[in-house]
C-alpha cells in the first residue's frame, strides 16, 4: 500500500463519527491530541527532531535549521471542522511524510534542513479564529486575545492548551521559529471542482480569496409563541431570517460566497419567541472590494430590517483574512517543475496564506477532489490522485532542498 494511503488509513478512525462518517478533531481536544501523538510517532520513526513551538504548532526537522540555515518546510494541519472530511489538513501532513520517504528511497541528500509541520487550530472550529496557530506564530493574533477565546462549553484556549500540556503563557510571535522557514509548500485537497473540470490530478495555487467571519447579534423581546400577536412581536429570528436571505442574494449577485452555518438562539425554546439570535456570517469574494461591498450591504440591510422589526443588531468582525497572492517566483518555479499542472486560486483559507502574508515564500499544491465537497463527510480524494500529489510534492521539495540555504 502506498505510504500516503497507509498513513491516512492509520488515522482513519480517529475522531470519526460512525453515524455520519465525518470527523470532529477540534484543537487540543481528544481526537486531535491522538493525532498529535501520531505525528510525533511518525517523526520519531524517521529520526526527525520533533517538538512543539510555543504556539502549539508541531515541527519535525531533518537537519538543524538553527545551525544550517533556514530550511524547506511542508505540512498542513490535523484539526478539522465539526463533522468534516478525512483529507482537509491530514492529506498535507501525510503527504509531507510520504514525500520525505520518497526522497530518502531515491537517495536524495538535501543541501538544507527539511521540516514537516502540523499547524495548530487551522479551522478555528473550537475557538473561532481561523489559522490560530500560524497567526500566533506570525504575530497577527494577539496572545491575550487568543488566551481568552472560549469554546461553546466555556473552556478558554489557554485552559485547553494547558490541559494538553502546552504552556499558554508563552504564546505569541516566534521569530526563531519563523526564521527556520526558508520556504513553505502546503499540499491540500482542493476544496472545489477546479481540477475536476480541467481533468488534472494536481494543481498549483495562485491566490487565496479574502474572507472573514462576522458575528451578528439580533436582540428582540422574548414572549409567548401562542398568545403574542404577530404585529406585537419584536422577533430577532425574523430579522436574522431576512438577513440570511439578503446575504444569499447579494453574494449571488456578486459571484461571492455568504454562509450562515452557525446559530445560537436564546432561550432556544419551541414555544417562546427568542430574546436573542447570534448568527455567524462567513463571507468571501475574489477581491477585497467585492467582499467589503458584500458585507457592507448585508450589514446595511440587516440594520434596516431590524428597524422595521423593532429589534437591534450588533456586528463584530471575529476573523479577517485579506487576499493572498501566493509569491509568483516560487509559484512559477513550481509551475516549471510540474509542467502542465494548472494554476488556480482558492476560496478556502490556509496557513500558507498566513505565512505568505508574513513574508515567508509559501506555495500550495492542490490534489483533485472528484466532487469538490469539503468540510463534510463526503470529502474524498482518489488514491491515485493522492499518490500523484506526493510525487509532485517530492519533485518540488527535491528542487528546493538541492540549493543550500541562502
Ligand atoms: O475555512 C476555511 O477556508 C479553511 O478550511 N480553514
Ligand atoms: Mn478546512
Ligand atoms: Mn485545510
Tab-separated table of C-alpha atoms and ligand atoms in Angstrom:
chain	number	residue	atom	x	y	z
A	1	UNK	CA	0.000	0.000	0.000
A	2	UNK	CA	1.453	3.438	-0.913
A	3	UNK	CA	2.711	5.393	2.073
A	4	UNK	CA	0.219	8.250	1.876
A	5	UNK	CA	-2.702	5.833	1.691
A	6	UNK	CA	-1.338	3.801	4.590
A	7	UNK	CA	-0.789	6.889	6.734
A	8	UNK	CA	-4.320	8.121	6.066
A	9	UNK	CA	-5.591	4.646	6.902
A	10	UNK	CA	-3.614	4.685	10.162
A	11	UNK	CA	-5.625	7.685	11.407
A	12	UNK	CA	-8.911	6.922	9.640
A	13	UNK	CA	-10.784	6.032	12.834
A	14	UNK	CA	-9.502	8.957	14.946
A	15	UNK	CA	-12.403	11.303	15.687
A	16	UNK	CA	-14.662	9.614	13.156
A	17	UNK	CA	-18.443	9.552	13.741
A	18	UNK	CA	-19.656	6.059	12.735
A	19	UNK	CA	-23.084	7.516	12.051
A	20	UNK	CA	-22.113	10.253	9.589
A	21	UNK	CA	-18.597	9.096	8.605
A	22	UNK	CA	-17.454	12.629	9.369
A	23	UNK	CA	-14.510	13.730	11.507
A	24	UNK	CA	-14.508	16.002	14.535
A	25	UNK	CA	-10.930	16.734	15.623
A	26	UNK	CA	-11.074	20.077	17.420
A	27	UNK	CA	-7.910	21.821	18.579
A	28	UNK	CA	-6.495	20.359	21.822
A	29	UNK	CA	-9.484	18.015	22.126
A	30	UNK	CA	-9.265	14.237	22.457
A	31	UNK	CA	-9.049	13.058	18.834
A	32	UNK	CA	-6.710	15.879	17.842
A	33	UNK	CA	-4.403	15.027	20.724
A	34	UNK	CA	-4.310	11.445	19.414
A	35	UNK	CA	-3.282	12.814	16.017
A	36	UNK	CA	-0.550	14.863	17.682
A	37	UNK	CA	0.837	11.679	19.207
A	38	UNK	CA	0.588	10.009	15.790
A	39	UNK	CA	2.570	12.897	14.265
A	40	UNK	CA	5.323	12.532	16.889
A	41	UNK	CA	5.422	8.778	16.279
A	42	UNK	CA	5.835	9.205	12.527
A	43	UNK	CA	8.529	11.813	13.081
A	44	UNK	CA	10.487	9.700	15.556
A	45	UNK	CA	10.166	6.684	13.239
A	46	UNK	CA	12.013	8.739	10.613
A	47	UNK	CA	14.649	10.024	13.019
A	48	UNK	CA	13.311	13.584	12.882
A	49	UNK	CA	13.742	16.063	15.723
A	50	UNK	CA	10.155	16.642	16.808
A	51	UNK	CA	8.860	19.369	19.083
A	52	UNK	CA	6.006	21.788	19.574
A	53	UNK	CA	6.684	25.513	19.399
A	54	UNK	CA	5.318	27.982	21.946
A	55	UNK	CA	2.065	28.268	19.959
A	56	UNK	CA	1.285	24.564	19.857
A	57	UNK	CA	2.423	24.054	16.248
A	58	UNK	CA	4.200	20.700	15.797
A	59	UNK	CA	7.538	20.621	13.910
A	60	UNK	CA	9.600	17.616	12.808
A	61	UNK	CA	13.064	18.516	11.454
A	62	UNK	CA	15.625	16.607	9.406
A	63	UNK	CA	18.784	18.638	9.908
A	64	UNK	CA	19.195	21.700	12.126
A	65	UNK	CA	17.783	24.967	10.737
A	66	UNK	CA	19.328	26.905	13.633
A	67	UNK	CA	22.806	25.692	12.715
A	68	UNK	CA	22.457	25.109	8.966
A	69	UNK	CA	20.177	27.997	7.995
A	70	UNK	CA	16.501	28.230	7.109
A	71	UNK	CA	15.016	25.013	5.774
A	72	UNK	CA	12.269	23.910	3.422
A	73	UNK	CA	9.021	23.118	5.210
A	74	UNK	CA	5.938	21.183	4.123
A	75	UNK	CA	2.796	20.224	6.021
A	76	UNK	CA	-0.680	21.471	6.863
A	77	UNK	CA	-2.987	20.892	9.868
A	78	UNK	CA	-4.532	17.952	11.760
A	79	UNK	CA	-7.574	19.646	13.256
A	80	UNK	CA	-10.929	19.619	11.466
A	81	UNK	CA	-14.267	21.359	11.392
A	82	UNK	CA	-17.134	19.607	13.182
A	83	UNK	CA	-18.152	16.522	11.143
A	84	UNK	CA	-15.606	17.334	8.441
A	85	UNK	CA	-13.745	15.244	5.915
A	86	UNK	CA	-10.726	12.947	6.178
A	87	UNK	CA	-8.430	14.883	3.862
A	88	UNK	CA	-8.678	18.598	4.723
A	89	UNK	CA	-5.383	19.034	6.568
A	90	UNK	CA	-4.212	15.456	7.118
A	91	UNK	CA	-3.592	14.938	3.388
A	92	UNK	CA	-0.962	17.665	3.540
A	93	UNK	CA	0.723	16.249	6.636
A	94	UNK	CA	0.708	12.615	5.448
A	95	UNK	CA	1.914	13.709	2.002
A	96	UNK	CA	4.858	15.529	3.563
A	97	UNK	CA	5.914	12.365	5.408
A	98	UNK	CA	5.369	10.287	2.259
A	99	UNK	CA	7.377	12.739	0.141
A	100	UNK	CA	10.263	12.578	2.638
A	101	UNK	CA	10.177	8.775	2.399
A	102	UNK	CA	10.256	9.009	-1.388
A	103	UNK	CA	13.258	11.342	-1.336
A	104	UNK	CA	15.060	9.042	1.113
A	105	UNK	CA	14.332	5.999	-1.086
A	106	UNK	CA	15.771	7.892	-4.061
A	107	UNK	CA	18.911	8.699	-2.105
A	108	UNK	CA	18.264	12.450	-2.296
A	109	UNK	CA	20.678	14.200	0.066
A	110	UNK	CA	19.137	17.572	0.959
A	111	UNK	CA	21.529	20.508	0.967
A	112	UNK	CA	19.452	22.168	3.669
A	113	UNK	CA	17.163	21.183	6.559
A	114	UNK	CA	13.694	19.830	5.833
A	115	UNK	CA	10.803	20.341	8.229
A	116	UNK	CA	7.325	18.864	8.450
A	117	UNK	CA	4.737	20.962	10.273
A	118	UNK	CA	1.240	20.483	11.662
A	119	UNK	CA	-0.136	23.934	12.427
A	120	UNK	CA	-2.403	24.229	15.461
A	121	UNK	CA	-6.102	25.075	15.192
A	122	UNK	CA	-6.225	25.914	11.479
A	123	UNK	CA	-10.003	25.584	11.247
A	124	UNK	CA	-10.812	27.728	14.256
A	125	UNK	CA	-13.741	25.353	14.758
A	126	UNK	CA	-13.373	25.346	18.545
A	127	UNK	CA	-12.247	28.886	19.378
A	128	UNK	CA	-13.493	30.811	16.336
A	129	UNK	CA	-10.270	32.186	14.818
A	130	UNK	CA	-9.067	30.522	11.614
A	131	UNK	CA	-5.365	29.598	11.401
A	132	UNK	CA	-4.863	30.439	15.081
A	133	UNK	CA	-1.520	28.600	15.333
A	134	UNK	CA	0.069	30.301	12.327
A	135	UNK	CA	-1.494	33.661	13.216
A	136	UNK	CA	0.082	33.446	16.679
A	137	UNK	CA	3.399	32.344	15.160
A	138	UNK	CA	3.452	35.361	12.814
A	139	UNK	CA	2.121	37.790	15.410
A	140	UNK	CA	-1.171	38.680	13.704
A	141	UNK	CA	-3.226	37.204	16.550
A	142	UNK	CA	-2.666	38.932	19.878
A	143	UNK	CA	-1.691	36.440	22.613
A	144	UNK	CA	-4.096	37.872	25.183
A	145	UNK	CA	-6.996	37.674	22.750
A	146	UNK	CA	-6.096	34.082	21.914
A	147	UNK	CA	-5.780	33.019	25.540
A	148	UNK	CA	-9.275	34.295	26.337
A	149	UNK	CA	-11.078	32.804	23.333
A	150	UNK	CA	-13.649	30.330	24.630
A	151	UNK	CA	-15.301	27.285	23.095
A	152	UNK	CA	-19.032	26.599	23.343
A	153	UNK	CA	-18.554	24.868	26.670
A	154	UNK	CA	-16.772	27.919	28.082
A	155	UNK	CA	-13.242	26.462	28.046
A	156	UNK	CA	-10.627	29.049	27.093
A	157	UNK	CA	-7.838	28.389	24.616
A	158	UNK	CA	-5.378	28.866	27.496
A	159	UNK	CA	-7.146	26.197	29.574
A	160	UNK	CA	-7.310	23.815	26.622
A	161	UNK	CA	-3.618	24.311	25.776
A	162	UNK	CA	-2.611	23.817	29.426
A	163	UNK	CA	-4.705	20.644	29.707
A	164	UNK	CA	-2.908	19.378	26.584
A	165	UNK	CA	0.486	20.058	28.152
A	166	UNK	CA	1.252	23.342	26.391
A	167	UNK	CA	2.075	26.417	28.480
A	168	UNK	CA	-0.182	29.217	27.150
A	169	UNK	CA	1.794	31.949	28.894
A	170	UNK	CA	4.410	31.985	26.135
A	171	UNK	CA	2.172	32.161	23.051
A	172	UNK	CA	2.848	34.922	20.541
A	173	UNK	CA	5.082	35.871	17.625
A	174	UNK	CA	8.002	33.444	17.374
A	175	UNK	CA	10.800	34.922	15.281
A	176	UNK	CA	13.104	31.965	15.879
A	177	UNK	CA	10.529	29.503	14.518
A	178	UNK	CA	9.726	31.842	11.629
A	179	UNK	CA	13.404	32.247	10.742
A	180	UNK	CA	13.721	28.463	10.368
A	181	UNK	CA	11.296	28.532	7.414
A	182	UNK	CA	13.145	29.319	4.197
A	183	UNK	CA	10.142	28.289	2.123
A	184	UNK	CA	6.850	26.533	2.803
A	185	UNK	CA	4.916	24.232	0.457
A	186	UNK	CA	1.459	23.086	1.579
A	187	UNK	CA	-0.306	20.278	-0.231
A	188	UNK	CA	-4.076	20.307	0.278
A	189	UNK	CA	-7.105	18.573	-1.138
A	190	UNK	CA	-8.815	21.005	-3.456
A	191	UNK	CA	-11.995	22.363	-1.884
A	192	UNK	CA	-13.835	22.841	-5.120
A	193	UNK	CA	-14.031	21.362	-8.615
A	194	UNK	CA	-11.349	23.326	-10.456
A	195	UNK	CA	-9.109	20.331	-11.099
A	196	UNK	CA	-12.033	18.060	-11.920
A	197	UNK	CA	-13.230	20.487	-14.540
A	198	UNK	CA	-9.841	20.549	-16.284
A	199	UNK	CA	-9.108	16.845	-15.747
A	200	UNK	CA	-5.881	17.309	-13.790
A	201	UNK	CA	-4.811	15.377	-10.639
A	202	UNK	CA	-2.631	18.164	-9.222
A	203	UNK	CA	-2.717	21.964	-9.415
A	204	UNK	CA	-0.640	24.911	-8.179
A	205	UNK	CA	-2.179	27.613	-6.002
A	206	UNK	CA	-2.123	31.204	-7.216
A	207	UNK	CA	-4.173	33.083	-4.630
A	208	UNK	CA	-6.379	32.751	-1.552
A	209	UNK	CA	-9.589	34.769	-1.641
A	210	UNK	CA	-10.112	37.430	1.002
A	211	UNK	CA	-12.582	36.141	3.563
A	212	UNK	CA	-13.811	36.672	7.082
A	213	UNK	CA	-16.169	35.717	9.892
A	214	UNK	CA	-18.609	38.208	11.432
A	215	UNK	CA	-20.799	37.637	14.482
A	216	UNK	CA	-24.257	39.264	14.103
A	217	UNK	CA	-26.264	39.618	17.308
A	218	UNK	CA	-30.001	40.199	16.832
A	219	UNK	CA	-31.850	41.224	20.013
A	220	UNK	CA	-35.632	41.436	20.440
A	221	UNK	CA	-38.257	40.686	23.053
A	222	UNK	CA	-38.874	37.217	24.427
A	223	UNK	CA	-42.547	36.366	24.570
A	224	UNK	CA	-45.146	33.606	24.319
A	225	UNK	CA	-45.392	31.845	20.944
A	226	UNK	CA	-49.128	31.363	21.270
A	227	UNK	CA	-50.508	34.485	22.860
A	228	UNK	CA	-48.375	37.199	21.209
A	229	UNK	CA	-49.991	38.631	18.068
A	230	UNK	CA	-47.648	38.772	15.044
A	231	UNK	CA	-47.910	42.564	14.850
A	232	UNK	CA	-46.885	42.879	18.505
A	233	UNK	CA	-43.676	40.908	18.204
A	234	UNK	CA	-40.033	42.060	18.228
A	235	UNK	CA	-38.698	38.759	16.943
A	236	UNK	CA	-34.910	38.561	16.337
A	237	UNK	CA	-35.327	35.292	14.453
A	238	UNK	CA	-37.334	37.137	11.813
A	239	UNK	CA	-34.632	39.783	11.402
A	240	UNK	CA	-31.991	37.053	11.188
A	241	UNK	CA	-34.005	35.121	8.589
A	242	UNK	CA	-34.419	38.186	6.371
A	243	UNK	CA	-30.683	38.889	6.763
A	244	UNK	CA	-29.789	35.369	5.657
A	245	UNK	CA	-31.960	35.788	2.554
A	246	UNK	CA	-30.367	39.163	1.809
A	247	UNK	CA	-26.843	37.787	2.236
A	248	UNK	CA	-27.606	34.914	-0.117
A	249	UNK	CA	-28.968	37.269	-2.782
A	250	UNK	CA	-26.108	39.789	-2.501
A	251	UNK	CA	-23.489	37.019	-2.715
A	252	UNK	CA	-25.137	35.541	-5.796
A	253	UNK	CA	-25.278	38.963	-7.464
A	254	UNK	CA	-21.518	39.374	-6.880
A	255	UNK	CA	-20.320	35.840	-7.613
A	256	UNK	CA	-19.174	35.816	-3.980
A	257	UNK	CA	-19.906	33.495	-1.044
A	258	UNK	CA	-22.024	34.123	2.072
A	259	UNK	CA	-22.831	31.441	4.593
A	260	UNK	CA	-24.657	31.346	7.902
A	261	UNK	CA	-23.696	27.921	9.252
A	262	UNK	CA	-23.872	28.565	12.962
A	263	UNK	CA	-26.653	29.989	15.171
A	264	UNK	CA	-27.093	30.448	18.897
A	265	UNK	CA	-30.717	31.091	19.849
A	266	UNK	CA	-31.658	32.284	23.330
A	267	UNK	CA	-33.557	30.718	25.048
A	268	UNK	CA	-33.930	28.259	22.132
A	269	UNK	CA	-37.395	27.082	23.161
A	270	UNK	CA	-40.065	25.686	20.874
A	271	UNK	CA	-42.929	27.767	22.288
A	272	UNK	CA	-41.102	31.008	23.034
A	273	UNK	CA	-40.192	33.929	20.808
A	274	UNK	CA	-36.402	34.264	21.210
A	275	UNK	CA	-34.880	37.185	23.060
A	276	UNK	CA	-31.685	36.944	21.021
A	277	UNK	CA	-30.195	35.245	17.981
A	278	UNK	CA	-26.458	35.135	17.364
A	279	UNK	CA	-25.527	34.269	13.781
A	280	UNK	CA	-22.065	33.844	12.273
A	281	UNK	CA	-21.566	35.087	8.703
A	282	UNK	CA	-18.721	33.552	6.699
A	283	UNK	CA	-18.238	35.786	3.654
A	284	UNK	CA	-15.685	35.504	0.848
A	285	UNK	CA	-15.035	37.002	-2.574
A	286	UNK	CA	-12.389	37.003	-5.285
A	287	UNK	CA	-11.243	40.514	-4.321
A	288	UNK	CA	-11.348	42.763	-1.276
A	289	UNK	CA	-13.584	45.438	-2.784
A	290	UNK	CA	-16.275	42.889	-3.633
A	291	UNK	CA	-16.049	41.343	-0.171
A	292	UNK	CA	-16.223	44.739	1.533
A	293	UNK	CA	-19.246	45.744	-0.555
A	294	UNK	CA	-20.995	42.443	0.159
A	295	UNK	CA	-20.505	42.679	3.920
A	296	UNK	CA	-21.471	46.373	3.982
A	297	UNK	CA	-24.649	45.598	2.063
A	298	UNK	CA	-25.597	42.738	4.372
A	299	UNK	CA	-24.909	44.926	7.410
A	300	UNK	CA	-26.980	47.782	5.966
A	301	UNK	CA	-29.947	45.595	5.010
A	302	UNK	CA	-29.865	43.775	8.355
A	303	UNK	CA	-29.958	47.127	10.167
A	304	UNK	CA	-32.874	48.355	8.067
A	305	UNK	CA	-34.787	45.162	8.730
A	306	UNK	CA	-34.074	45.409	12.449
A	307	UNK	CA	-35.589	48.898	12.380
A	308	UNK	CA	-38.765	47.507	10.852
A	309	UNK	CA	-38.912	44.551	13.257
A	310	UNK	CA	-38.275	46.576	16.404
A	311	UNK	CA	-35.107	44.552	17.053
A	312	UNK	CA	-31.498	45.675	17.398
A	313	UNK	CA	-28.350	44.496	15.603
A	314	UNK	CA	-24.706	44.379	16.648
A	315	UNK	CA	-21.998	43.226	14.225
A	316	UNK	CA	-18.491	42.151	15.267
A	317	UNK	CA	-15.718	41.026	12.929
A	318	UNK	CA	-14.175	37.908	14.514
A	319	UNK	CA	-11.585	36.738	11.971
A	320	UNK	CA	-10.444	38.576	8.835
A	321	UNK	CA	-8.138	37.242	6.122
A	322	UNK	CA	-7.018	39.586	3.319
A	323	UNK	CA	-6.427	38.490	-0.269
A	324	UNK	CA	-3.206	36.499	-0.559
A	325	UNK	CA	-1.362	36.387	-3.877
A	326	UNK	CA	0.990	33.459	-3.369
A	327	UNK	CA	4.542	34.617	-4.254
A	328	UNK	CA	4.871	34.447	-8.061
A	329	UNK	CA	8.547	33.462	-8.145
A	330	UNK	CA	8.033	30.331	-6.038
A	331	UNK	CA	4.725	29.604	-7.771
A	332	UNK	CA	6.309	29.822	-11.231
A	333	UNK	CA	9.383	27.790	-10.157
A	334	UNK	CA	6.936	25.071	-9.078
A	335	UNK	CA	4.928	25.554	-12.273
A	336	UNK	CA	8.025	24.877	-14.363
A	337	UNK	CA	8.780	21.766	-12.317
A	338	UNK	CA	5.255	20.387	-12.663
A	339	UNK	CA	4.898	21.126	-16.363
A	340	UNK	CA	1.261	21.299	-17.318
A	341	UNK	CA	-0.210	21.410	-13.802
A	342	UNK	CA	-2.994	24.028	-13.880
A	343	UNK	CA	-2.702	27.091	-11.677
A	344	UNK	CA	-5.790	28.128	-9.720
A	345	UNK	CA	-6.979	30.262	-6.793
A	346	UNK	CA	-8.943	29.015	-3.833
A	347	UNK	CA	-11.783	30.355	-1.721
A	348	UNK	CA	-10.500	28.379	1.265
A	349	UNK	CA	-8.134	29.834	3.843
A	350	UNK	CA	-4.842	28.116	4.641
A	351	UNK	CA	-1.801	28.520	6.874
A	352	UNK	CA	0.201	29.048	3.683
A	353	UNK	CA	-1.729	32.290	3.281
A	354	UNK	CA	-0.847	33.456	6.786
A	355	UNK	CA	2.828	32.687	6.207
A	356	UNK	CA	2.840	34.377	2.791
A	357	UNK	CA	1.289	37.485	4.357
A	358	UNK	CA	4.119	37.433	6.908
A	359	UNK	CA	6.668	37.430	4.071
A	360	UNK	CA	7.512	33.722	4.039
A	361	UNK	CA	7.902	32.286	0.497
A	362	UNK	CA	4.850	29.996	0.560
A	363	UNK	CA	3.208	27.855	-2.097
A	364	UNK	CA	0.263	25.494	-2.370
A	365	UNK	CA	-0.333	22.303	-4.298
A	366	UNK	CA	-3.897	21.059	-4.717
A	367	UNK	CA	-4.994	17.461	-5.205
A	368	UNK	CA	-8.124	16.742	-7.223
A	369	UNK	CA	-11.348	16.311	-5.288
A	370	UNK	CA	-13.809	14.403	-7.539
A	371	UNK	CA	-16.919	16.003	-6.039
A	372	UNK	CA	-15.374	19.236	-4.802
A	373	UNK	CA	-17.142	18.662	-1.477
A	374	UNK	CA	-15.231	19.653	1.665
A	375	UNK	CA	-15.982	20.431	5.321
A	376	UNK	CA	-18.361	17.462	5.126
A	377	UNK	CA	-18.106	13.665	5.474
A	378	UNK	CA	-18.333	13.194	1.692
A	379	UNK	CA	-14.937	14.880	1.148
A	380	UNK	CA	-12.760	12.478	-0.842
A	381	UNK	CA	-9.642	12.199	-2.992
A	382	UNK	CA	-8.846	9.119	-5.075
A	383	UNK	CA	-5.747	7.158	-4.047
A	384	UNK	CA	-4.221	7.641	-7.491
A	385	UNK	CA	-4.528	11.420	-7.141
A	386	UNK	CA	-3.103	11.371	-3.620
A	387	UNK	CA	-0.124	9.408	-4.954
A	388	UNK	CA	0.242	11.888	-7.813
A	389	UNK	CA	0.197	14.662	-5.218
A	390	UNK	CA	3.023	13.059	-3.258
A	391	UNK	CA	5.028	12.641	-6.462
A	392	UNK	CA	4.560	16.295	-7.324
A	393	UNK	CA	5.397	17.407	-3.786
A	394	UNK	CA	8.543	15.249	-3.766
A	395	UNK	CA	9.646	16.792	-7.060
A	396	UNK	CA	9.165	20.288	-5.696
A	397	UNK	CA	10.872	19.545	-2.385
A	398	UNK	CA	13.845	17.874	-4.103
A	399	UNK	CA	14.351	21.017	-6.165
A	400	UNK	CA	14.041	23.382	-3.192
A	401	UNK	CA	16.253	21.201	-0.990
A	402	UNK	CA	19.000	20.970	-3.610
A	403	UNK	CA	20.223	24.537	-3.103
A	404	UNK	CA	21.826	25.422	0.232
A	405	UNK	CA	20.116	27.947	2.462
A	406	UNK	CA	20.642	31.491	1.190
B	1	LIG	O1	-12.460	27.889	6.265
B	1	LIG	C1	-11.513	27.728	5.511
B	1	LIG	O2	-11.438	28.351	4.486
B	1	LIG	C2	-10.433	26.736	5.836
B	1	LIG	O3	-10.895	25.459	5.580
B	1	LIG	N1	-9.984	26.883	7.178
B	2	LIG	MN1	-10.827	23.448	6.206
B	3	LIG	MN1	-7.462	22.939	5.488
